[in-house]
Coordinates of C-alpha atoms in Angstrom, one line a residue:
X23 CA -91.5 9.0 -60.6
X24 CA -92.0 5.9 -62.2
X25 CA -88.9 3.5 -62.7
X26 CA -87.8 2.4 -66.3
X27 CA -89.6 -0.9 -67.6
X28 CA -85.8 -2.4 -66.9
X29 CA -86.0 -1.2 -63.3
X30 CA -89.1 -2.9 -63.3
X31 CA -87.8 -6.2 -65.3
X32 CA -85.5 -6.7 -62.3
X33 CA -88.2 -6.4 -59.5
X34 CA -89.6 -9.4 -61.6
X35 CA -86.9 -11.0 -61.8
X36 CA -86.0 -10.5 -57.8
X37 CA -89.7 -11.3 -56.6
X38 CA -89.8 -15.0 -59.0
X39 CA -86.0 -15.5 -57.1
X40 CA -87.0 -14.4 -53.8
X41 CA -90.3 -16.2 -54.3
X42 CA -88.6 -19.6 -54.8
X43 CA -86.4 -19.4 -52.4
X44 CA -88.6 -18.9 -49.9
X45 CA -90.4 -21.6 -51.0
X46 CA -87.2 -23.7 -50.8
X47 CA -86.3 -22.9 -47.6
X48 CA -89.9 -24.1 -46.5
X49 CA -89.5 -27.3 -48.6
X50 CA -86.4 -27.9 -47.2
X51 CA -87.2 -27.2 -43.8
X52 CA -90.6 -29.4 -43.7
X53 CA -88.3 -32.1 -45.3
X54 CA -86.2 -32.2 -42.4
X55 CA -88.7 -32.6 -40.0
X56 CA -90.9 -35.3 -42.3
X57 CA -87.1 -37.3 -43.1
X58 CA -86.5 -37.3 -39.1
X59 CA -88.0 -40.5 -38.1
X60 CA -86.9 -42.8 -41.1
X61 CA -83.8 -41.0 -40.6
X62 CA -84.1 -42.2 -36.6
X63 CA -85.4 -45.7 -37.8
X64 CA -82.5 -46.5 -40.3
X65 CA -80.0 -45.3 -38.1
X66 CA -81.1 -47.4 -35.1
X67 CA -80.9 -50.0 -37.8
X68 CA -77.2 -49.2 -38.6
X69 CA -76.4 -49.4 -34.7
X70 CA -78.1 -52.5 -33.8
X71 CA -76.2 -54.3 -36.7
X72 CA -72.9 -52.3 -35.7
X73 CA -73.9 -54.0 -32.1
X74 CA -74.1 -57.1 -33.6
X75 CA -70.6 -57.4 -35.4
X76 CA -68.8 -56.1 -32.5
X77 CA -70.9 -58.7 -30.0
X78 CA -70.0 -61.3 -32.4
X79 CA -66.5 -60.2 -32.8
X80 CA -66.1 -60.2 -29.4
X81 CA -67.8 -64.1 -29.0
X82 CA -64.9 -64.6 -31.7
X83 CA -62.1 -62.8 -29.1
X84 CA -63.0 -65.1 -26.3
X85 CA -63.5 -68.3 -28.4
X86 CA -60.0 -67.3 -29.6
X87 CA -58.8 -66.4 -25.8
X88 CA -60.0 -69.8 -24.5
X89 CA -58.3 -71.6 -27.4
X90 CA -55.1 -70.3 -26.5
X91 CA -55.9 -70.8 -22.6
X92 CA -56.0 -74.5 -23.1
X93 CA -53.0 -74.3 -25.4
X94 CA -50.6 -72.4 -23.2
X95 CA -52.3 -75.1 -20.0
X96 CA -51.1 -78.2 -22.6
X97 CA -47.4 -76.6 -23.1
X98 CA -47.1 -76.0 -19.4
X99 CA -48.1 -79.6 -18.8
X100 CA -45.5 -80.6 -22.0
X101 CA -42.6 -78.2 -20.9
X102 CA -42.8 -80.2 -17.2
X103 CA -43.0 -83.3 -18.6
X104 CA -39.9 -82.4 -20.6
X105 CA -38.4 -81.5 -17.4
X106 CA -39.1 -84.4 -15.8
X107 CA -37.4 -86.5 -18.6
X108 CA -34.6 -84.5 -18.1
X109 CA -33.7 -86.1 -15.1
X110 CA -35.0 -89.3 -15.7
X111 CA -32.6 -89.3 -19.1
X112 CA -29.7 -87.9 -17.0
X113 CA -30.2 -90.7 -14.5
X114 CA -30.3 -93.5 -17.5
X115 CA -27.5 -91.9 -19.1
X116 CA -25.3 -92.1 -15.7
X117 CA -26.4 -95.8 -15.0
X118 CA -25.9 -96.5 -18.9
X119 CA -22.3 -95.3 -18.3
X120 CA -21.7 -96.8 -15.0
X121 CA -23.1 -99.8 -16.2
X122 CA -20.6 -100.0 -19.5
X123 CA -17.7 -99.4 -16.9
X124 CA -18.4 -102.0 -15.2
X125 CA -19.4 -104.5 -17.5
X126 CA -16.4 -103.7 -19.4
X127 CA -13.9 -103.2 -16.8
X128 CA -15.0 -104.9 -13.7
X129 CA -16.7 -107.9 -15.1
X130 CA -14.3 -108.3 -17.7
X131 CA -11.4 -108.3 -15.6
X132 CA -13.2 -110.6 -13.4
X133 CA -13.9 -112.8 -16.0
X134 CA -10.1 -112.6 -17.8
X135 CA -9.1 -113.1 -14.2
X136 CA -11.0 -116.4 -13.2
X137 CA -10.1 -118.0 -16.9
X138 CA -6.1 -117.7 -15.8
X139 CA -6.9 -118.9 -12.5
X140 CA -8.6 -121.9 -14.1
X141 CA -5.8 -122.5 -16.3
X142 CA -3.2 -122.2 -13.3
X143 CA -5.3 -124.9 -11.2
X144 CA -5.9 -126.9 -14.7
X145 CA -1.5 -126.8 -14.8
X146 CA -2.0 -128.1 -10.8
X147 CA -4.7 -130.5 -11.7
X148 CA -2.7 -132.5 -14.2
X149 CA 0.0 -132.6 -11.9
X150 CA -1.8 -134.2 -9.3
X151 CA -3.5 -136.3 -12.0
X152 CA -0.2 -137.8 -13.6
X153 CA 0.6 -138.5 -10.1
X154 CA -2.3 -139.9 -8.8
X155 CA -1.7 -142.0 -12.1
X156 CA 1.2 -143.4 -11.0
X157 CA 0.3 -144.5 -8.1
X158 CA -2.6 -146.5 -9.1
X159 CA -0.6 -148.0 -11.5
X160 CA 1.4 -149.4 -8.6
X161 CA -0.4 -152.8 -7.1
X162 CA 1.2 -153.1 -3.9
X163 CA -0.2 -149.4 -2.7
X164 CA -3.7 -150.2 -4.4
X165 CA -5.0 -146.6 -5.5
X166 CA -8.5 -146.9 -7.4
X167 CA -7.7 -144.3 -9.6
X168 CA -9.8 -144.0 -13.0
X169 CA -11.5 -141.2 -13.4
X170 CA -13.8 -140.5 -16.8
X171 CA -12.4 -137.5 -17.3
X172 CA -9.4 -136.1 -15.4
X173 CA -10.0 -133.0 -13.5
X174 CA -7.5 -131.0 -15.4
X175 CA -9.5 -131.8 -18.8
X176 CA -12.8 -130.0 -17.2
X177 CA -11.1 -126.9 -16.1
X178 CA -9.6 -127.0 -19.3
X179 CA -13.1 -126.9 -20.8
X180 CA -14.2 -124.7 -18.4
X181 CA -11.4 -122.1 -19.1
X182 CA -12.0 -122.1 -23.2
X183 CA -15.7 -122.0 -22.9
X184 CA -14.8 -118.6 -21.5
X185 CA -12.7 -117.2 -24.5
X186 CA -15.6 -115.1 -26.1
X187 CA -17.0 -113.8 -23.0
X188 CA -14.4 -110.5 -22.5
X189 CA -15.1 -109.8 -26.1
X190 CA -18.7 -110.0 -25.5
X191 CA -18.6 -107.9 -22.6
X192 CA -16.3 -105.5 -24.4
X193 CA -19.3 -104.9 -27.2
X194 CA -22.0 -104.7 -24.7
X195 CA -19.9 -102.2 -23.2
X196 CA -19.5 -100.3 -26.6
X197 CA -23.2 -101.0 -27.2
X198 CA -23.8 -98.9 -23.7
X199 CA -21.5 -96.0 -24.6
X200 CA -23.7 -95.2 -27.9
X201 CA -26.8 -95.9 -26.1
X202 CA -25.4 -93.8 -23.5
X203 CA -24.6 -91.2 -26.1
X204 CA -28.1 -91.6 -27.6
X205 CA -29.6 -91.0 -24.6
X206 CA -27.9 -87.9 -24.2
X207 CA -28.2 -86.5 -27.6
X208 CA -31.9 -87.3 -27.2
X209 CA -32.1 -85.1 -23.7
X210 CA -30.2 -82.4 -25.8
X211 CA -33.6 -82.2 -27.8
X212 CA -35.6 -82.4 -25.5
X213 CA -34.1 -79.3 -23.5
X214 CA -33.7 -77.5 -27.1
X215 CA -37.4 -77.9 -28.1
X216 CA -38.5 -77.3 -24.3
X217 CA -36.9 -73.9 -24.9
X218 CA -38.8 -73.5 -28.1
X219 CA -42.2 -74.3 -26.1
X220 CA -41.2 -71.9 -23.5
X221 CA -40.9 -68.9 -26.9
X222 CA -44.0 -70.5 -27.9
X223 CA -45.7 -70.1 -24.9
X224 CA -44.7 -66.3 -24.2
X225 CA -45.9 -65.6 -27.6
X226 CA -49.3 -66.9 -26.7
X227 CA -49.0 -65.0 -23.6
X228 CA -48.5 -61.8 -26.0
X229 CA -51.1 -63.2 -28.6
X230 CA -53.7 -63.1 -25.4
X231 CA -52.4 -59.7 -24.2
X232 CA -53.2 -58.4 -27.7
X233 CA -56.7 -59.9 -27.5
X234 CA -57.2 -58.6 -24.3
X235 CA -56.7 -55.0 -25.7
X236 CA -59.2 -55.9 -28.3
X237 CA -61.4 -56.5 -25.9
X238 CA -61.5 -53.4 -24.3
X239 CA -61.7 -51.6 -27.3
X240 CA -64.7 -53.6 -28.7
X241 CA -66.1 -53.2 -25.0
X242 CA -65.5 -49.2 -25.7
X243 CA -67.1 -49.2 -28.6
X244 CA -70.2 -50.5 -27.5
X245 CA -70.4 -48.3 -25.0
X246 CA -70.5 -45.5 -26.9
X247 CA -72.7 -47.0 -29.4
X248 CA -74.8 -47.4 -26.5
X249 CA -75.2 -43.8 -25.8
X250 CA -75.7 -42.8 -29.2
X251 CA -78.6 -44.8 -30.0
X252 CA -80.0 -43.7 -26.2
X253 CA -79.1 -39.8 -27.3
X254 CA -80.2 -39.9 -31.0
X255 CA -83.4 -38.6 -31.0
X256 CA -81.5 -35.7 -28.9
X257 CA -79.0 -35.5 -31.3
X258 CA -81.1 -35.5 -34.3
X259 CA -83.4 -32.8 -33.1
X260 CA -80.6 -30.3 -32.2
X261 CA -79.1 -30.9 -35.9
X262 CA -82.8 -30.4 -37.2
X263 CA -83.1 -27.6 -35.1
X264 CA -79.6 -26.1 -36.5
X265 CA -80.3 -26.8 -40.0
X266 CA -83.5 -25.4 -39.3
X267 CA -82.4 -22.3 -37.8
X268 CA -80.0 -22.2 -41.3
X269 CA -82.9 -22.4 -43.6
X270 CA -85.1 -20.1 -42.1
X271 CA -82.1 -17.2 -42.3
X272 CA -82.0 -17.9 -45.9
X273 CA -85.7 -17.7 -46.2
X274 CA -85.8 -14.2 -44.5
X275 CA -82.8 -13.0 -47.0
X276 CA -84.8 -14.3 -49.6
X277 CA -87.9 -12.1 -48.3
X278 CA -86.0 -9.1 -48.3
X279 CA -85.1 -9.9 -51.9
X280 CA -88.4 -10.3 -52.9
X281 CA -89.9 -7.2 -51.0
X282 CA -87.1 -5.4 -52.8
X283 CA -88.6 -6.6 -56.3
X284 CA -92.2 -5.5 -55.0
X285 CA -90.4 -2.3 -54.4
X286 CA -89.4 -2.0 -57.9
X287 CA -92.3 -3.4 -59.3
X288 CA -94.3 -0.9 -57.5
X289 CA -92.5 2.2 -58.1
X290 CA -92.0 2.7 -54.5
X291 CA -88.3 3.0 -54.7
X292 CA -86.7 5.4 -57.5
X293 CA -83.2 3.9 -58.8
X294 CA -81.2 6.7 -60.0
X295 CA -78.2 5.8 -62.3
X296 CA -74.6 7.6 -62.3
X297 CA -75.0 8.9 -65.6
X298 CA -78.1 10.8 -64.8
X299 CA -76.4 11.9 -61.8
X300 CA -73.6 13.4 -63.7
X301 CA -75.3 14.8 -66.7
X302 CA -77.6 16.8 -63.8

């Protein structure tokens, strides 16, 4: 029995379908095998300038590293130094002060001390001088007694030239205590920006920690890009070999849908609609 020209109109229809799919499948598959090598060329392209940045990135990490190497070296060398002038400071600062006591006690006192005594010995020496007098002024006892200037007169002298000295002594003394306090206020900022050196220099220990982990990963990285560009001619033959496999199912569901329009074309299968069925 021969099918209806509609029955027929389908087979067409299925065998143009399943005739161009086929064909796509076998497009598609000789595609994939002719795309392959640019595919492996541009590819190995891409990795050897992904190998590039990350060898340059890691040049830049240990550029970076050393920097901060020679940085944290020159803050170890400043925070001793700063150390060292800590002492030194608290040793001028205790001579400063010693020397203030003494210039302003001691020496001062000393100083007070020997202008009474001359003035006590000036009191003696006129004594002695109005009697010395006296008795040169007698001719039978025939004293030579003249002098230029009488002994009391010098120490006189001697004890007013000696007036501004304890004030004198009492400024350098003064002038020490402030230096004194300077000094100290000065080793005050030195310990208080030795302390900032020392944060400083455990955040570059951090900074080169952090770096460090950079490293590794970078260092991962290339690794596995290594192993990819080694494996990709592996790799891209088992997805050519999947995708493959994929296009050559569809070709054979496309054949059965084209031997099925043959079929229908050909009369060899009958198609029997409900309707007929029921009316029978």
């Amino acid at each position: 029995m021969k099918n209806s020209p509609g029955v027929r109109l389908w087979g067409k229809v299925y065998i143009l379908l399943g005739a161009l799919g086929i064909l796509f499948c076998i497009a598609v598959i000789a595609a994939i095998w002719l795309v392959k090598p640019n595919l492996e060329n541009s590819a190995n392209g891409a990795l050897d300038s992904f190998d590039d940045v990350l060898q340059t990135t890691q040049d830049g990490i240990l550029v970076l590293d050393s920097t901060l190497e020679n940085t944290n070296s020159n803050l170890q060398v400043l925070i001793s130094l700063i150390e060292n002038l800590d002492g030194t400071f608290g040793s001028i600062t205790e001579s400063l002060e010693s020397s203030g006591a003494l210039i302003g006690d001691d020496i001062r006192l000393t100083i007070i001390e020997s202008q009474n005594a001359l003035s006590s010995a000036s009191a003696s020496a006129e004594i002695i001088h109005k009697t010395l007098s006296f008795l040169a002024s007698i001719p039978l006892i025939g004293v030579d007694y003249e002098p230029d200037v009488p002994l009391h007169l010098s120490l006189d002298q001697m004890a007013g030239s000696m007036d501004d000295i304890p004030e004198s002594l009492e400024s350098i003394e003064q002038s020490l205590v402030v230096t004194a306090d300077g000094v100290t206020l000065l080793n005050d900022d030195l310990l208080v920006l030795s302390q900032d050196l020392e944060k400083f220099e455990s955040d570059i220990e951090d900074a080169q920690v952090v770096l460090e982990e950079y490293d590794n990963i970078i260092s991962r990285m290339e690794r596995t890009s290594g192993k990819l560009q080694n494996n990709l001619n592996k790799y891209l033959i088992i997805a050519n070999l999947f995708l493959t496999g994929i296009f050559f199912w569809l070709g054979v569901a496309q054949s059965n849908v084209l031997l099925q329009g043959i079929a229908y074309v050909n009369d060899e299968v009958e198609v029997v609609n409900l309707s007929d069925v029921r009316r029978e």
